[in-house]
Short mmCIF file of N, CA and C in Angstrom, two decimals:
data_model
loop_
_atom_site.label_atom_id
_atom_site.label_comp_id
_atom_site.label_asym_id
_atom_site.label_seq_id
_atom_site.Cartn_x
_atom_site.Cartn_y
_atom_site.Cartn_z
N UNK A 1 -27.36 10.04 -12.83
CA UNK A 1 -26.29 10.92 -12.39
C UNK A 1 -26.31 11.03 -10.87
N UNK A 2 -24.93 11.25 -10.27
CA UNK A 2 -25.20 11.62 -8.93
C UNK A 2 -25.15 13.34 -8.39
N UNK A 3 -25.84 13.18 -7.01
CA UNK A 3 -26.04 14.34 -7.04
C UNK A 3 -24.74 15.58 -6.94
N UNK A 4 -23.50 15.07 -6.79
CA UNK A 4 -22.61 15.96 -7.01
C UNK A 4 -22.52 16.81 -8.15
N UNK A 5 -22.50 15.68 -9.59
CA UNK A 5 -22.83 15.87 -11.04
C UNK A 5 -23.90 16.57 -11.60
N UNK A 6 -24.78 16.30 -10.82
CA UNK A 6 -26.02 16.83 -10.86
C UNK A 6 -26.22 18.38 -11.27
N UNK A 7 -25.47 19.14 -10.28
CA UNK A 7 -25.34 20.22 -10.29
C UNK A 7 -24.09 21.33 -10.84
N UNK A 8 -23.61 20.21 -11.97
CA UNK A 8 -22.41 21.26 -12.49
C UNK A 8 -21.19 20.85 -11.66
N UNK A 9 -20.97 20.52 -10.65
CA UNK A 9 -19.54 20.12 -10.09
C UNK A 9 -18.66 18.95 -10.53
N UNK A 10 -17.21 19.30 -10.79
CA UNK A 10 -16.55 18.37 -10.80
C UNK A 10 -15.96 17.85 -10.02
N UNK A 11 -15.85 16.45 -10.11
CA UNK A 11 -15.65 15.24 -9.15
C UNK A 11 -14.05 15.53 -9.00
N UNK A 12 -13.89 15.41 -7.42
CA UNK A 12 -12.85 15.79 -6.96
C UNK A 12 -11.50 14.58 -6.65
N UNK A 13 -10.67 14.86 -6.84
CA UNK A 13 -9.61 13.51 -7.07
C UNK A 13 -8.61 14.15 -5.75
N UNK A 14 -8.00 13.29 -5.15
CA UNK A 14 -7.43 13.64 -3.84
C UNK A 14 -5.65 12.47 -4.07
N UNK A 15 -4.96 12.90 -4.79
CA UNK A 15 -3.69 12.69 -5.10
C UNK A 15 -2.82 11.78 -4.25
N UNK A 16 -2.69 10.44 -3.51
CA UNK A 16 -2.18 10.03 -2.79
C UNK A 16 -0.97 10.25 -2.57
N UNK A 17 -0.47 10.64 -0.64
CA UNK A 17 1.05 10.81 -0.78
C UNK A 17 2.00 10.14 -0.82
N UNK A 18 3.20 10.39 -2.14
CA UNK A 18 3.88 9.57 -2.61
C UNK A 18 5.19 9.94 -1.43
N UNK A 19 6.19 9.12 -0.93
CA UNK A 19 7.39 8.82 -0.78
C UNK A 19 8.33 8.44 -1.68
N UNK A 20 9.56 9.88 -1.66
CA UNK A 20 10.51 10.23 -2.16
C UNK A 20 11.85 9.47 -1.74
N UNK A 21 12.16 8.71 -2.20
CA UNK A 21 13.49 7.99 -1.87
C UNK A 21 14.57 8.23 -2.72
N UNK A 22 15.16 9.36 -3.11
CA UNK A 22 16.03 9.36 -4.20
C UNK A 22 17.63 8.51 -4.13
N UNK A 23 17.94 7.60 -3.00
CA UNK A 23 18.68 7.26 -2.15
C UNK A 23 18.82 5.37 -2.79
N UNK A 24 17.85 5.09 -3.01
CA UNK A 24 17.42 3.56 -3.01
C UNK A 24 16.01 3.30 -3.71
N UNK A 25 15.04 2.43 -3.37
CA UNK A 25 13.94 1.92 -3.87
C UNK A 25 13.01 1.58 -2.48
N UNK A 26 11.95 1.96 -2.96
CA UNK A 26 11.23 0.86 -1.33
C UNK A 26 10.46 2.71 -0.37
N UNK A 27 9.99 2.11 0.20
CA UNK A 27 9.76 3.29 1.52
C UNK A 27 11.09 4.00 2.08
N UNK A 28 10.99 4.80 2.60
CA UNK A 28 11.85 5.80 2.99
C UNK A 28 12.27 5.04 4.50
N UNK A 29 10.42 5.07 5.31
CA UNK A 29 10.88 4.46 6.75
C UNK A 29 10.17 3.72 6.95
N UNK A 30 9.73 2.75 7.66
CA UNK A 30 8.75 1.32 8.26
C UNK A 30 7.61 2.42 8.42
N UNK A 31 6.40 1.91 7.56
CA UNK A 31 4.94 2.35 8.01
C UNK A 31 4.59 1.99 9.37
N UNK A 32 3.74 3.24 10.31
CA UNK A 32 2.95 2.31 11.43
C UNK A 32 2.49 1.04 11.36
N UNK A 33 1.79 0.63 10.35
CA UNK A 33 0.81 -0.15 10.57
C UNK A 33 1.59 -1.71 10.30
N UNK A 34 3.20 -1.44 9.91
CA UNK A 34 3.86 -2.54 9.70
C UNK A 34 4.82 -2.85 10.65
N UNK A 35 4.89 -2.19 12.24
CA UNK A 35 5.94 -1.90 12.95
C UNK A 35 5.84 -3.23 13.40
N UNK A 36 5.17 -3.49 14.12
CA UNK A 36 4.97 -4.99 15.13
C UNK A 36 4.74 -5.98 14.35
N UNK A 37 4.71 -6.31 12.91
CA UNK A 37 4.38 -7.42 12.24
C UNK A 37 5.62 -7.92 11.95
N UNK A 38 5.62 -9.46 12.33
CA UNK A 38 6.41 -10.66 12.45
C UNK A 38 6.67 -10.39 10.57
N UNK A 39 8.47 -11.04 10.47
CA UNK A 39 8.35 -11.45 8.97
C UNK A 39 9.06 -12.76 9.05
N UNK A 40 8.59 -13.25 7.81
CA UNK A 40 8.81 -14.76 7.77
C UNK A 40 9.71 -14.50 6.44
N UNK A 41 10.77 -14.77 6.56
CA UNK A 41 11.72 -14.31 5.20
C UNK A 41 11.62 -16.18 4.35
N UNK A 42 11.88 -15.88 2.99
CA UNK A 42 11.15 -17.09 2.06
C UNK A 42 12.27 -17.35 1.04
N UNK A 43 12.16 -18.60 0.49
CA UNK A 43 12.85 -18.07 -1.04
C UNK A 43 12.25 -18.63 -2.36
N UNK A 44 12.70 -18.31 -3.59
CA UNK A 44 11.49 -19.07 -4.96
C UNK A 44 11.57 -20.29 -4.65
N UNK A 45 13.37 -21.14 -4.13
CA UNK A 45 13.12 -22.69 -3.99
C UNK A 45 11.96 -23.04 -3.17
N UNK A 46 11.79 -22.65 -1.92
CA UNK A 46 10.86 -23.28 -1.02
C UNK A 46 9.78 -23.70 -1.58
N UNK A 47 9.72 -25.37 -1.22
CA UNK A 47 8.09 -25.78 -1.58
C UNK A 47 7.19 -25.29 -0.70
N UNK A 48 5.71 -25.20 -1.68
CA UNK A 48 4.76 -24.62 -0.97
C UNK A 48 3.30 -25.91 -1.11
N UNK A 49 4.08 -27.34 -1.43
CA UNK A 49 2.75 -28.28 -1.48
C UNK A 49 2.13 -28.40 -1.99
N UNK A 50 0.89 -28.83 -2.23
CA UNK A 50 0.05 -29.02 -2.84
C UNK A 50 -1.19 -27.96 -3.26
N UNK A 51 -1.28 -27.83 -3.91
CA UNK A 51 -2.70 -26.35 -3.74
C UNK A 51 -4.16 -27.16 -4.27
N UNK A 52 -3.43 -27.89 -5.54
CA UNK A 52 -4.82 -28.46 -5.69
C UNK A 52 -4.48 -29.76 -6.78
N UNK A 53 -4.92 -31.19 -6.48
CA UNK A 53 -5.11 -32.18 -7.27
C UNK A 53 -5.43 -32.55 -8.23
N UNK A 54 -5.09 -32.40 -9.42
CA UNK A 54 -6.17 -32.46 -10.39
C UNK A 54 -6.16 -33.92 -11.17
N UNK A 55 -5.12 -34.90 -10.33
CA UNK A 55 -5.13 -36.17 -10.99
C UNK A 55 -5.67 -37.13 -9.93
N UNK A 56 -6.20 -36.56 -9.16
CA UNK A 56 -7.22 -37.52 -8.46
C UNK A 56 -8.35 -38.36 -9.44
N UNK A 57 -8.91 -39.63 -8.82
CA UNK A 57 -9.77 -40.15 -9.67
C UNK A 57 -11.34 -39.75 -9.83
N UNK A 58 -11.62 -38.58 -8.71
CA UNK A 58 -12.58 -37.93 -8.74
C UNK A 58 -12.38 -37.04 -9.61
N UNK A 59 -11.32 -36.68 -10.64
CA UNK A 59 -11.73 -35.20 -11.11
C UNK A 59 -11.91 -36.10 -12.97
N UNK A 60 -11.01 -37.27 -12.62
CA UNK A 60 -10.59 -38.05 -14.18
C UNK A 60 -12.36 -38.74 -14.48
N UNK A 61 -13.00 -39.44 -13.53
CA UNK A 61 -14.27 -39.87 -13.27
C UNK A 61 -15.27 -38.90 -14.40
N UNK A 62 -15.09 -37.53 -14.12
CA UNK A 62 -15.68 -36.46 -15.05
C UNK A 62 -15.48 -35.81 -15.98
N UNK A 63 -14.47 -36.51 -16.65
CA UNK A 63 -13.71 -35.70 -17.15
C UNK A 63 -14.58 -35.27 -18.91
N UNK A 64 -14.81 -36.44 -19.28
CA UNK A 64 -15.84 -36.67 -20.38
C UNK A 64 -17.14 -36.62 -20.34
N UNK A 65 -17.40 -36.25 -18.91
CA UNK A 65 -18.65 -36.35 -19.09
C UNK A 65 -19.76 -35.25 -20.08
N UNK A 66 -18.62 -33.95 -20.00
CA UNK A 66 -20.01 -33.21 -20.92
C UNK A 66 -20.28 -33.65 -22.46
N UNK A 67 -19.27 -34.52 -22.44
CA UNK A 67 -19.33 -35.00 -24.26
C UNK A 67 -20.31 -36.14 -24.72
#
């Protein structure tokens, strides 16, 4: 147990503050911490490349091997 518990106290929960937009969806206004950050606007078409190979002949090479 910790020592808060320890002694009969209950563990205290601190309610995060929510933003009320009854207007729309989303934040009310631009957070600080998002003021100066660049956006790169995207869409589902855009390719995004390759992430990972899996028909290379290094991966086919192993493929049986645990059998």
């Amino acid at each position: 147990m910790t020592d808060g518990q320890s002694n009969g106290e209950v563990p205290k929960f601190v309610a995060p503050v929510i933003q009320d937009n009854p207007t729309g969806w989303g934040p009310c206004e631009m957070p600080d911490q998002f003021k100066d950050m660049p956006y790169q606007p995207f869409s589902k078409g855009d390719r995004l490349g390759k992430i990972s190979d899996w028909t290379g002949a290094a991966f086919q090479d192993k493929k049986y091997a645990i059998y």
